[in-house]
Coordinates of C-alpha atoms in Angstrom, one line a residue:
M1 CA 0.0 0.0 0.0
N2 CA 1.6 3.2 -1.1
A3 CA 1.1 6.6 0.5
S4 CA -1.9 8.5 -0.6
S5 CA -3.4 11.9 -0.4
T6 CA -5.5 10.8 2.6
L7 CA -2.4 11.2 4.7
T8 CA -1.9 14.9 4.0
R9 CA -4.2 16.0 6.7
R10 CA -2.7 19.1 8.4
Y11 CA -3.0 19.8 12.1
K12 CA -3.2 23.3 13.2
K13 CA 0.0 24.0 15.1
Q14 CA -0.4 25.3 18.6
K15 CA 1.1 28.7 19.2
S16 CA 4.4 28.1 21.0
M17 CA 5.2 30.0 24.3
L18 CA 8.3 31.1 22.4
G19 CA 6.6 32.5 19.3
S20 CA 8.8 32.6 16.1
T21 CA 12.0 31.7 18.0
A22 CA 10.6 28.3 19.1
P23 CA 12.4 25.2 17.9
W24 CA 11.2 24.1 14.5
A25 CA 12.1 20.5 15.3
W26 CA 13.7 18.4 18.0
V27 CA 16.5 15.9 17.6
I28 CA 16.9 13.2 20.3
E29 CA 19.6 10.6 20.6
P30 CA 18.2 7.4 22.1
V31 CA 21.5 5.5 21.5
H32 CA 25.1 6.7 21.1
G33 CA 26.9 4.2 18.9
C34 CA 26.0 2.2 15.8
N35 CA 26.2 -1.4 14.6
L36 CA 27.6 -0.2 11.2
R37 CA 31.0 1.3 10.4
C38 CA 30.1 3.6 7.5
G39 CA 33.0 5.6 6.0
H40 CA 30.9 8.8 5.8
C41 CA 29.8 8.7 9.5
S42 CA 31.6 9.7 12.7
C43 CA 30.2 6.6 14.4
R44 CA 33.0 4.7 12.7
L45 CA 35.3 6.3 15.2
D46 CA 33.4 4.9 18.2
K47 CA 34.6 1.7 19.8
P48 CA 32.7 -1.2 18.1
N49 CA 29.8 -2.7 20.0
T50 CA 29.9 0.0 22.6
Y51 CA 26.6 1.8 23.2
H52 CA 25.2 4.4 25.5
Y53 CA 21.5 4.3 26.0
I54 CA 19.4 7.2 27.1
K55 CA 18.0 6.7 30.6
E56 CA 14.3 6.7 31.1
D57 CA 14.4 9.7 33.4
S58 CA 16.3 11.8 30.8
W59 CA 13.8 10.6 28.1
I60 CA 10.8 11.6 30.3
Q61 CA 12.4 15.0 31.1
A62 CA 13.1 15.7 27.5
W63 CA 9.6 14.9 26.4
S64 CA 8.1 16.9 29.2
I65 CA 10.0 20.0 28.0
I66 CA 8.8 19.4 24.4
S67 CA 5.2 19.1 25.5
K68 CA 5.4 22.5 27.2
V69 CA 7.7 24.4 24.9
A70 CA 6.7 23.4 21.3
P71 CA 4.6 20.2 21.1
T72 CA 3.2 20.6 17.6
T73 CA 6.5 20.0 16.0
R74 CA 8.6 17.1 14.7
A75 CA 11.0 15.1 16.7
D76 CA 13.6 13.0 15.0
L77 CA 15.2 10.1 16.8
C78 CA 18.8 9.8 15.5
L79 CA 22.1 11.7 16.0
G80 CA 25.3 9.8 16.8
G81 CA 23.9 6.3 16.8
E82 CA 21.3 3.8 15.7
P83 CA 18.1 4.5 17.6
T84 CA 16.5 1.1 17.1
L85 CA 19.4 -0.5 19.1
H86 CA 17.8 0.7 22.4
P87 CA 16.6 -2.4 24.2
D88 CA 13.5 -0.5 25.4
I89 CA 12.6 1.3 22.2
Y90 CA 9.0 0.3 22.3
Q91 CA 8.5 1.5 25.9
L92 CA 10.3 4.8 25.1
L93 CA 7.9 5.4 22.2
K94 CA 4.9 4.7 24.3
L95 CA 6.2 7.2 27.0
A96 CA 6.9 9.9 24.4
R97 CA 3.4 9.5 22.9
K98 CA 1.8 9.8 26.3
I99 CA 3.8 12.8 27.5
S100 CA 3.6 14.8 24.2
P101 CA 0.7 13.4 22.2
L102 CA 0.7 16.1 19.5
T103 CA 4.4 15.7 18.5
Q104 CA 5.2 14.0 15.2
I105 CA 7.8 11.3 16.0
Q106 CA 10.2 10.1 13.4
I107 CA 12.8 7.3 13.7
T108 CA 15.7 7.6 11.3
T109 CA 17.2 4.2 11.0
N110 CA 19.7 2.1 9.1
G111 CA 17.0 -0.6 9.0
T112 CA 19.3 -3.5 10.2
M113 CA 17.1 -4.3 13.2
L114 CA 14.1 -4.5 11.0
L115 CA 15.9 -6.6 8.5
S116 CA 16.9 -9.0 11.2
G117 CA 13.3 -9.4 12.4
K118 CA 14.1 -8.1 15.9
L119 CA 11.8 -5.1 15.3
E120 CA 8.8 -4.6 13.1
Y121 CA 7.4 -1.6 11.3
R122 CA 3.9 -2.1 12.6
E123 CA 5.0 -2.5 16.2
L124 CA 7.2 0.7 16.2
L125 CA 4.4 2.7 14.6
A126 CA 1.8 1.2 17.0
A127 CA 4.0 2.1 20.0
G128 CA 4.0 5.8 19.1
A129 CA 6.2 6.5 16.1
N130 CA 4.7 8.3 13.1
I131 CA 7.4 7.9 10.5
I132 CA 10.1 5.3 10.0
Y133 CA 12.6 6.8 7.7
T134 CA 14.8 3.9 6.6
D135 CA 18.2 4.1 5.0
M136 CA 18.2 0.7 3.3
Y137 CA 21.4 -0.9 4.5
G138 CA 20.6 -4.3 2.9
P139 CA 18.7 -5.7 -0.1
H140 CA 16.4 -3.1 -1.6
S141 CA 13.8 -5.7 -2.5
K142 CA 13.7 -7.0 1.1
F143 CA 12.9 -3.5 2.4
V144 CA 10.2 -3.0 -0.2
D145 CA 8.7 -6.3 0.7
M146 CA 8.7 -5.5 4.4
A147 CA 7.0 -2.2 3.8
K148 CA 4.4 -3.8 1.6
E149 CA 3.7 -6.5 4.2
S150 CA 3.4 -4.0 7.0
G151 CA 0.1 -2.8 5.7
I152 CA 1.3 0.8 6.4
A153 CA 1.4 3.6 3.9
W154 CA 4.9 3.8 2.3
Y155 CA 6.9 5.1 -0.5
E156 CA 10.4 5.2 -1.8
Y157 CA 12.0 8.6 -1.3
Y158 CA 12.8 9.1 -5.0
K159 CA 9.4 7.9 -6.1
K160 CA 7.3 10.0 -3.8
P161 CA 3.7 10.0 -4.9
K162 CA 2.0 13.3 -5.6
D163 CA 0.5 14.9 -2.5
A164 CA 2.1 12.3 -0.2
P165 CA 3.3 13.8 3.1
S166 CA 6.9 14.7 3.5
P167 CA 8.8 13.4 6.5
W168 CA 10.2 16.9 7.0
T169 CA 6.9 18.6 7.5
Y170 CA 4.6 18.5 10.5
N171 CA 1.5 16.5 9.5
G172 CA 0.2 15.7 12.9
P173 CA 0.2 12.8 15.4
D174 CA -2.1 10.5 13.5
L175 CA 0.3 10.1 10.5
K176 CA 1.7 6.6 10.0
L177 CA 4.2 6.3 7.2
I178 CA 7.3 4.4 6.1
V179 CA 9.8 6.2 3.9
L180 CA 12.5 4.1 2.1
Q181 CA 15.7 6.0 1.3
E182 CA 18.8 4.7 -0.4
Q183 CA 22.0 4.4 1.6
P184 CA 24.7 7.0 0.5
E185 CA 26.5 4.4 -1.6
N186 CA 23.5 4.4 -3.8
W187 CA 22.6 8.1 -3.7
P188 CA 22.2 10.0 -7.0
K189 CA 24.9 12.5 -7.7
S190 CA 22.5 15.3 -7.0
R191 CA 22.5 14.6 -3.3
Y192 CA 26.3 14.7 -3.2
R193 CA 26.3 18.0 -5.1
A194 CA 23.8 19.4 -2.6
G195 CA 26.3 18.7 0.2
L196 CA 24.1 16.4 2.2
L197 CA 27.0 14.5 3.7
G198 CA 28.7 16.4 6.6
T199 CA 32.1 16.3 8.1
W200 CA 30.8 16.1 11.7
F201 CA 33.1 18.9 12.8
N202 CA 36.0 17.0 11.0
H203 CA 35.5 13.9 13.1
L204 CA 35.8 11.2 10.4
D205 CA 38.0 8.4 9.3
W206 CA 39.4 10.3 6.4
E207 CA 40.8 7.3 4.5
A208 CA 37.3 5.7 4.6
A209 CA 35.6 9.0 3.8
K210 CA 37.5 9.5 0.6
R211 CA 35.2 7.3 -1.4
F212 CA 32.3 9.6 -0.5
G213 CA 34.3 12.7 -1.7
L214 CA 34.7 14.0 1.9
T215 CA 37.8 15.8 3.0
P216 CA 38.6 17.8 6.1
V217 CA 37.3 21.4 6.3
T218 CA 40.3 23.7 6.3
Q219 CA 38.6 26.9 5.4
A220 CA 35.2 27.7 6.9
P221 CA 32.4 28.4 4.4
A222 CA 31.3 32.0 4.4
R223 CA 27.7 31.0 4.8
R224 CA 25.0 31.2 7.4
C225 CA 23.5 28.1 8.9
N226 CA 20.0 27.4 10.1
Q227 CA 20.7 24.6 12.5
P228 CA 21.1 26.5 15.8
F229 CA 18.1 28.6 14.9
R230 CA 15.7 25.8 14.1
Y231 CA 16.8 22.5 15.8
S232 CA 17.0 21.7 19.5
C233 CA 19.3 18.6 20.0
I234 CA 19.5 16.3 23.0
D235 CA 22.2 13.6 23.4
S236 CA 21.9 10.2 25.1
K237 CA 23.1 11.7 28.4
G238 CA 20.3 14.4 28.3
Y239 CA 22.7 17.2 27.4
Y240 CA 21.8 19.8 24.8
L241 CA 24.1 20.0 21.8
L242 CA 24.9 22.9 19.5
C243 CA 23.3 21.2 16.5
C244 CA 22.6 17.8 14.9
Q245 CA 26.0 17.8 13.2
D246 CA 27.6 17.2 16.6
N247 CA 27.4 13.4 16.3
V248 CA 30.4 12.9 18.6
G249 CA 29.1 15.1 21.4
E250 CA 31.8 17.7 21.3
T251 CA 29.4 20.3 22.8
S252 CA 27.8 17.9 25.3
G253 CA 27.8 19.6 28.7
M254 CA 28.3 23.1 27.3
F255 CA 24.6 24.2 27.3
G256 CA 22.9 22.3 30.2
N257 CA 20.8 19.2 30.6
V258 CA 17.1 18.3 30.3
S259 CA 17.1 17.6 34.1
E260 CA 16.9 21.4 34.5
G261 CA 13.4 21.5 33.1
V262 CA 11.9 24.2 31.0
D263 CA 13.8 26.9 32.9
G264 CA 17.0 25.2 31.9
F265 CA 15.9 24.8 28.3
L266 CA 15.2 28.6 28.1
K267 CA 18.7 29.3 29.6
F268 CA 20.2 27.1 27.0
W269 CA 18.1 28.2 24.0
Y270 CA 18.5 31.9 24.7
G271 CA 21.7 31.8 26.6
K272 CA 24.9 33.8 25.9
K273 CA 26.7 30.9 24.2
M274 CA 23.9 30.0 21.8
Q275 CA 23.1 33.7 21.0
T276 CA 26.8 34.3 20.3
Y277 CA 26.9 31.3 17.9
R278 CA 23.8 32.6 16.2
V279 CA 25.1 36.2 15.8
N280 CA 28.3 34.9 14.2
L281 CA 26.3 32.6 11.8
M282 CA 23.9 35.5 10.9
A283 CA 27.0 37.4 9.9
K284 CA 28.2 34.4 7.8
N285 CA 31.2 34.2 10.1
R286 CA 31.5 30.5 10.7
R287 CA 35.2 31.0 11.5
A288 CA 34.3 32.7 14.8
N289 CA 32.6 29.5 16.0
S290 CA 35.0 26.6 16.7
Q291 CA 32.7 23.9 15.7
C292 CA 31.1 25.7 12.8
S293 CA 34.5 26.5 11.3
R294 CA 35.0 22.7 10.8
C295 CA 31.5 22.1 9.2
N296 CA 30.8 21.9 5.5
I297 CA 27.1 21.6 5.8
T298 CA 25.2 24.1 3.6
F299 CA 21.7 22.7 3.7
S300 CA 19.0 24.3 1.6
R301 CA 17.9 27.7 3.0
C302 CA 21.0 27.8 5.2
D303 CA 21.4 31.5 4.2
Y304 CA 17.9 32.4 5.1
K305 CA 17.6 34.8 8.1
H306 CA 15.3 32.8 10.4
W307 CA 15.4 35.2 13.3
K308 CA 15.1 39.0 13.3
D309 CA 18.1 41.0 14.3
E310 CA 16.5 42.3 17.5
Q311 CA 15.9 38.7 18.6
L312 CA 19.7 38.3 18.9
R313 CA 20.6 41.5 20.7
N314 CA 20.1 40.1 24.3
Y315 CA 20.6 36.8 26.1
W316 CA 18.8 35.1 29.0
T317 CA 20.7 34.4 32.2
G318 CA 17.9 32.4 33.7
K319 CA 16.8 35.5 35.7
E320 CA 17.0 38.4 33.4
W321 CA 17.8 39.6 29.8
L322 CA 21.2 41.2 29.4
P323 CA 22.8 42.9 26.3
L324 CA 24.8 40.5 24.2
N325 CA 27.2 43.3 23.2
A326 CA 27.8 41.6 19.9
K327 CA 28.3 43.3 16.6
I328 CA 24.9 43.2 14.9
Q329 CA 22.8 45.7 13.1
V330 CA 19.5 46.0 15.0
R331 CA 16.4 47.6 13.6
A332 CA 14.3 49.6 16.1
R333 CA 11.3 47.4 16.7
S334 CA 9.5 45.6 19.5
S335 CA 11.5 44.9 22.7
K336 CA 9.8 41.5 23.0
Q337 CA 12.4 38.7 23.1
Y338 CA 10.2 35.7 22.4

Protein backbone atom coordinates (compact mmCIF):
# COMPACT_ATOMS: atom_id res chain seq x y z
CA MET A 1 0.00 0.00 0.00
CA ASN A 2 1.61 3.25 -1.11
CA ALA A 3 1.14 6.62 0.55
CA SER A 4 -1.94 8.45 -0.63
CA SER A 5 -3.38 11.94 -0.39
CA THR A 6 -5.48 10.83 2.59
CA LEU A 7 -2.35 11.21 4.70
CA THR A 8 -1.86 14.88 3.97
CA ARG A 9 -4.23 16.04 6.70
CA ARG A 10 -2.73 19.09 8.38
CA TYR A 11 -2.99 19.76 12.08
CA LYS A 12 -3.16 23.32 13.23
CA LYS A 13 0.03 23.96 15.13
CA GLN A 14 -0.38 25.33 18.61
CA LYS A 15 1.15 28.73 19.17
CA SER A 16 4.36 28.13 21.05
CA MET A 17 5.16 29.98 24.25
CA LEU A 18 8.31 31.13 22.41
CA GLY A 19 6.65 32.46 19.28
CA SER A 20 8.77 32.62 16.13
CA THR A 21 11.97 31.65 17.96
CA ALA A 22 10.65 28.29 19.14
CA PRO A 23 12.44 25.16 17.92
CA TRP A 24 11.16 24.11 14.51
CA ALA A 25 12.10 20.50 15.27
CA TRP A 26 13.69 18.40 18.00
CA VAL A 27 16.47 15.86 17.59
CA ILE A 28 16.94 13.24 20.30
CA GLU A 29 19.62 10.56 20.59
CA PRO A 30 18.18 7.35 22.11
CA VAL A 31 21.47 5.55 21.51
CA HIS A 32 25.05 6.72 21.06
CA GLY A 33 26.89 4.17 18.95
CA CYS A 34 26.04 2.21 15.83
CA ASN A 35 26.21 -1.38 14.62
CA LEU A 36 27.59 -0.24 11.22
CA ARG A 37 30.99 1.28 10.43
CA CYS A 38 30.13 3.56 7.49
CA GLY A 39 32.96 5.59 6.01
CA HIS A 40 30.86 8.77 5.79
CA CYS A 41 29.81 8.71 9.45
CA SER A 42 31.57 9.71 12.67
CA CYS A 43 30.17 6.60 14.38
CA ARG A 44 32.97 4.74 12.65
CA LEU A 45 35.33 6.32 15.21
CA ASP A 46 33.44 4.87 18.18
CA LYS A 47 34.59 1.66 19.81
CA PRO A 48 32.72 -1.21 18.10
CA ASN A 49 29.77 -2.75 19.96
CA THR A 50 29.87 -0.03 22.61
CA TYR A 51 26.61 1.85 23.16
CA HIS A 52 25.24 4.45 25.54
CA TYR A 53 21.48 4.26 25.97
CA ILE A 54 19.42 7.23 27.10
CA LYS A 55 17.99 6.65 30.56
CA GLU A 56 14.26 6.68 31.09
CA ASP A 57 14.36 9.69 33.41
CA SER A 58 16.25 11.78 30.82
CA TRP A 59 13.80 10.62 28.15
CA ILE A 60 10.81 11.63 30.26
CA GLN A 61 12.38 14.99 31.13
CA ALA A 62 13.11 15.70 27.46
CA TRP A 63 9.57 14.94 26.35
CA SER A 64 8.10 16.91 29.23
CA ILE A 65 10.01 19.96 27.98
CA ILE A 66 8.85 19.37 24.41
CA SER A 67 5.24 19.09 25.53
CA LYS A 68 5.44 22.49 27.22
CA VAL A 69 7.70 24.43 24.85
CA ALA A 70 6.66 23.42 21.32
CA PRO A 71 4.58 20.22 21.14
CA THR A 72 3.16 20.55 17.61
CA THR A 73 6.54 20.01 16.01
CA ARG A 74 8.57 17.14 14.66
CA ALA A 75 10.98 15.07 16.74
CA ASP A 76 13.59 12.97 14.98
CA LEU A 77 15.23 10.08 16.84
CA CYS A 78 18.75 9.81 15.47
CA LEU A 79 22.07 11.73 16.00
CA GLY A 80 25.25 9.80 16.81
CA GLY A 81 23.90 6.29 16.83
CA GLU A 82 21.29 3.81 15.65
CA PRO A 83 18.09 4.51 17.64
CA THR A 84 16.53 1.07 17.15
CA LEU A 85 19.36 -0.55 19.13
CA HIS A 86 17.82 0.73 22.37
CA PRO A 87 16.57 -2.37 24.22
CA ASP A 88 13.47 -0.50 25.42
CA ILE A 89 12.63 1.34 22.21
CA TYR A 90 8.96 0.30 22.29
CA GLN A 91 8.55 1.53 25.86
CA LEU A 92 10.32 4.80 25.06
CA LEU A 93 7.93 5.43 22.17
CA LYS A 94 4.89 4.74 24.35
CA LEU A 95 6.15 7.18 26.98
CA ALA A 96 6.88 9.88 24.39
CA ARG A 97 3.43 9.54 22.86
CA LYS A 98 1.77 9.75 26.27
CA ILE A 99 3.76 12.77 27.46
CA SER A 100 3.61 14.80 24.23
CA PRO A 101 0.67 13.41 22.23
CA LEU A 102 0.73 16.07 19.49
CA THR A 103 4.38 15.68 18.51
CA GLN A 104 5.20 13.96 15.21
CA ILE A 105 7.82 11.33 16.02
CA GLN A 106 10.24 10.06 13.38
CA ILE A 107 12.79 7.28 13.68
CA THR A 108 15.69 7.63 11.28
CA THR A 109 17.22 4.16 11.05
CA ASN A 110 19.68 2.09 9.06
CA GLY A 111 17.04 -0.64 8.97
CA THR A 112 19.25 -3.46 10.23
CA MET A 113 17.09 -4.31 13.25
CA LEU A 114 14.06 -4.46 10.97
CA LEU A 115 15.93 -6.59 8.46
CA SER A 116 16.94 -9.02 11.20
CA GLY A 117 13.35 -9.37 12.38
CA LYS A 118 14.14 -8.12 15.88
CA LEU A 119 11.84 -5.13 15.34
CA GLU A 120 8.80 -4.64 13.13
CA TYR A 121 7.44 -1.60 11.31
CA ARG A 122 3.91 -2.12 12.62
CA GLU A 123 5.03 -2.48 16.23
CA LEU A 124 7.19 0.65 16.16
CA LEU A 125 4.38 2.68 14.64
CA ALA A 126 1.81 1.21 17.03
CA ALA A 127 4.02 2.09 20.00
CA GLY A 128 4.02 5.77 19.07
CA ALA A 129 6.25 6.50 16.08
CA ASN A 130 4.70 8.34 13.13
CA ILE A 131 7.38 7.90 10.49
CA ILE A 132 10.07 5.26 10.03
CA TYR A 133 12.62 6.84 7.71
CA THR A 134 14.76 3.90 6.60
CA ASP A 135 18.17 4.11 4.98
CA MET A 136 18.20 0.72 3.27
CA TYR A 137 21.39 -0.95 4.45
CA GLY A 138 20.55 -4.28 2.94
CA PRO A 139 18.71 -5.75 -0.05
CA HIS A 140 16.45 -3.13 -1.61
CA SER A 141 13.83 -5.73 -2.52
CA LYS A 142 13.66 -6.99 1.07
CA PHE A 143 12.92 -3.53 2.44
CA VAL A 144 10.23 -3.00 -0.18
CA ASP A 145 8.68 -6.35 0.72
CA MET A 146 8.70 -5.50 4.45
CA ALA A 147 7.04 -2.16 3.76
CA LYS A 148 4.36 -3.82 1.62
CA GLU A 149 3.73 -6.54 4.18
CA SER A 150 3.38 -4.05 7.01
CA GLY A 151 0.06 -2.76 5.71
CA ILE A 152 1.28 0.79 6.44
CA ALA A 153 1.39 3.56 3.85
CA TRP A 154 4.87 3.75 2.35
CA TYR A 155 6.90 5.10 -0.51
CA GLU A 156 10.44 5.22 -1.83
CA TYR A 157 11.98 8.64 -1.34
CA TYR A 158 12.85 9.13 -5.00
CA LYS A 159 9.44 7.88 -6.10
CA LYS A 160 7.35 10.01 -3.77
CA PRO A 161 3.67 9.98 -4.88
CA LYS A 162 2.04 13.28 -5.63
CA ASP A 163 0.48 14.86 -2.51
CA ALA A 164 2.08 12.27 -0.22
CA PRO A 165 3.30 13.75 3.09
CA SER A 166 6.93 14.73 3.49
CA PRO A 167 8.78 13.37 6.53
CA TRP A 168 10.25 16.86 7.03
CA THR A 169 6.87 18.58 7.45
CA TYR A 170 4.59 18.48 10.48
CA ASN A 171 1.51 16.49 9.50
CA GLY A 172 0.16 15.70 12.94
CA PRO A 173 0.23 12.81 15.43
CA ASP A 174 -2.06 10.47 13.47
CA LEU A 175 0.30 10.05 10.52
CA LYS A 176 1.70 6.55 10.00
CA LEU A 177 4.25 6.29 7.23
CA ILE A 178 7.30 4.36 6.06
CA VAL A 179 9.82 6.17 3.87
CA LEU A 180 12.52 4.12 2.14
CA GLN A 181 15.74 5.96 1.33
CA GLU A 182 18.85 4.72 -0.44
CA GLN A 183 22.02 4.43 1.59
CA PRO A 184 24.68 6.97 0.53
CA GLU A 185 26.54 4.40 -1.56
CA ASN A 186 23.48 4.36 -3.83
CA TRP A 187 22.58 8.06 -3.74
CA PRO A 188 22.17 9.97 -6.98
CA LYS A 189 24.95 12.46 -7.69
CA SER A 190 22.54 15.33 -7.03
CA ARG A 191 22.54 14.57 -3.30
CA TYR A 192 26.30 14.75 -3.20
CA ARG A 193 26.27 18.03 -5.10
CA ALA A 194 23.75 19.36 -2.55
CA GLY A 195 26.28 18.74 0.24
CA LEU A 196 24.08 16.37 2.21
CA LEU A 197 27.03 14.50 3.72
CA GLY A 198 28.68 16.36 6.56
CA THR A 199 32.13 16.29 8.08
CA TRP A 200 30.76 16.12 11.65
CA PHE A 201 33.14 18.91 12.75
CA ASN A 202 35.97 16.99 11.02
CA HIS A 203 35.46 13.86 13.12
CA LEU A 204 35.79 11.21 10.41
CA ASP A 205 38.00 8.36 9.33
CA TRP A 206 39.35 10.30 6.38
CA GLU A 207 40.76 7.32 4.54
CA ALA A 208 37.33 5.66 4.58
CA ALA A 209 35.61 8.99 3.83
CA LYS A 210 37.53 9.48 0.57
CA ARG A 211 35.18 7.26 -1.39
CA PHE A 212 32.35 9.65 -0.51
CA GLY A 213 34.30 12.69 -1.65
CA LEU A 214 34.73 13.96 1.90
CA THR A 215 37.85 15.81 2.98
CA PRO A 216 38.62 17.83 6.13
CA VAL A 217 37.28 21.37 6.26
CA THR A 218 40.30 23.66 6.33
CA GLN A 219 38.55 26.88 5.35
CA ALA A 220 35.21 27.70 6.91
CA PRO A 221 32.42 28.38 4.40
CA ALA A 222 31.33 32.02 4.37
CA ARG A 223 27.73 30.97 4.80
CA ARG A 224 24.98 31.20 7.36
CA CYS A 225 23.52 28.05 8.91
CA ASN A 226 19.98 27.40 10.08
CA GLN A 227 20.75 24.58 12.51
CA PRO A 228 21.10 26.48 15.84
CA PHE A 229 18.07 28.61 14.94
CA ARG A 230 15.69 25.76 14.15
CA TYR A 231 16.78 22.52 15.83
CA SER A 232 17.04 21.70 19.51
CA CYS A 233 19.27 18.65 19.98
CA ILE A 234 19.54 16.35 22.98
CA ASP A 235 22.16 13.60 23.35
CA SER A 236 21.86 10.23 25.06
CA LYS A 237 23.06 11.73 28.36
CA GLY A 238 20.34 14.37 28.31
CA TYR A 239 22.69 17.22 27.40
CA TYR A 240 21.81 19.85 24.82
CA LEU A 241 24.06 20.03 21.77
CA LEU A 242 24.90 22.91 19.47
CA CYS A 243 23.30 21.18 16.49
CA CYS A 244 22.60 17.82 14.87
CA GLN A 245 26.03 17.80 13.18
CA ASP A 246 27.59 17.16 16.60
CA ASN A 247 27.44 13.37 16.32
CA VAL A 248 30.43 12.91 18.63
CA GLY A 249 29.06 15.11 21.41
CA GLU A 250 31.81 17.72 21.26
CA THR A 251 29.44 20.31 22.76
CA SER A 252 27.83 17.93 25.25
CA GLY A 253 27.82 19.61 28.66
CA MET A 254 28.28 23.14 27.30
CA PHE A 255 24.62 24.15 27.35
CA GLY A 256 22.90 22.34 30.21
CA ASN A 257 20.79 19.24 30.64
CA VAL A 258 17.12 18.30 30.32
CA SER A 259 17.12 17.56 34.05
CA GLU A 260 16.94 21.35 34.54
CA GLY A 261 13.42 21.46 33.09
CA VAL A 262 11.85 24.23 31.04
CA ASP A 263 13.81 26.92 32.87
CA GLY A 264 17.03 25.15 31.95
CA PHE A 265 15.93 24.85 28.34
CA LEU A 266 15.25 28.59 28.13
CA LYS A 267 18.66 29.32 29.64
CA PHE A 268 20.21 27.08 26.96
CA TRP A 269 18.14 28.20 23.98
CA TYR A 270 18.51 31.92 24.67
CA GLY A 271 21.74 31.77 26.64
CA LYS A 272 24.87 33.77 25.91
CA LYS A 273 26.69 30.90 24.18
CA MET A 274 23.87 30.03 21.78
CA GLN A 275 23.09 33.66 21.03
CA THR A 276 26.76 34.33 20.28
CA TYR A 277 26.90 31.34 17.94
CA ARG A 278 23.78 32.64 16.18
CA VAL A 279 25.08 36.18 15.79
CA ASN A 280 28.25 34.86 14.17
CA LEU A 281 26.27 32.64 11.85
CA MET A 282 23.93 35.49 10.95
CA ALA A 283 27.02 37.41 9.85
CA LYS A 284 28.20 34.41 7.78
CA ASN A 285 31.18 34.21 10.10
CA ARG A 286 31.55 30.49 10.74
CA ARG A 287 35.22 31.03 11.49
CA ALA A 288 34.30 32.67 14.80
CA ASN A 289 32.61 29.47 16.03
CA SER A 290 35.05 26.64 16.68
CA GLN A 291 32.67 23.86 15.66
CA CYS A 292 31.07 25.74 12.76
CA SER A 293 34.51 26.50 11.33
CA ARG A 294 34.95 22.75 10.78
CA CYS A 295 31.54 22.11 9.24
CA ASN A 296 30.83 21.86 5.51
CA ILE A 297 27.05 21.65 5.76
CA THR A 298 25.20 24.13 3.59
CA PHE A 299 21.70 22.68 3.66
CA SER A 300 18.98 24.33 1.62
CA ARG A 301 17.93 27.71 2.98
CA CYS A 302 21.01 27.84 5.23
CA ASP A 303 21.44 31.49 4.19
CA TYR A 304 17.88 32.44 5.11
CA LYS A 305 17.56 34.79 8.11
CA HIS A 306 15.34 32.76 10.39
CA TRP A 307 15.36 35.22 13.31
CA LYS A 308 15.05 38.98 13.30
CA ASP A 309 18.07 41.04 14.31
CA GLU A 310 16.45 42.27 17.50
CA GLN A 311 15.89 38.68 18.64
CA LEU A 312 19.66 38.31 18.91
CA ARG A 313 20.65 41.45 20.75
CA ASN A 314 20.09 40.08 24.29
CA TYR A 315 20.61 36.79 26.09
CA TRP A 316 18.77 35.14 28.97
CA THR A 317 20.67 34.37 32.19
CA GLY A 318 17.85 32.38 33.73
CA LYS A 319 16.79 35.46 35.71
CA GLU A 320 17.05 38.43 33.36
CA TRP A 321 17.82 39.60 29.84
CA LEU A 322 21.22 41.21 29.36
CA PRO A 323 22.76 42.90 26.30
CA LEU A 324 24.83 40.52 24.23
CA ASN A 325 27.23 43.29 23.21
CA ALA A 326 27.85 41.56 19.92
CA LYS A 327 28.27 43.33 16.60
CA ILE A 328 24.91 43.19 14.89
CA GLN A 329 22.78 45.73 13.09
CA VAL A 330 19.53 46.03 14.99
CA ARG A 331 16.40 47.65 13.62
CA ALA A 332 14.28 49.60 16.11
CA ARG A 333 11.29 47.35 16.70
CA SER A 334 9.50 45.63 19.55
CA SER A 335 11.49 44.86 22.68
CA LYS A 336 9.77 41.47 23.01
CA GLN A 337 12.39 38.72 23.07
CA TYR A 338 10.24 35.66 22.40
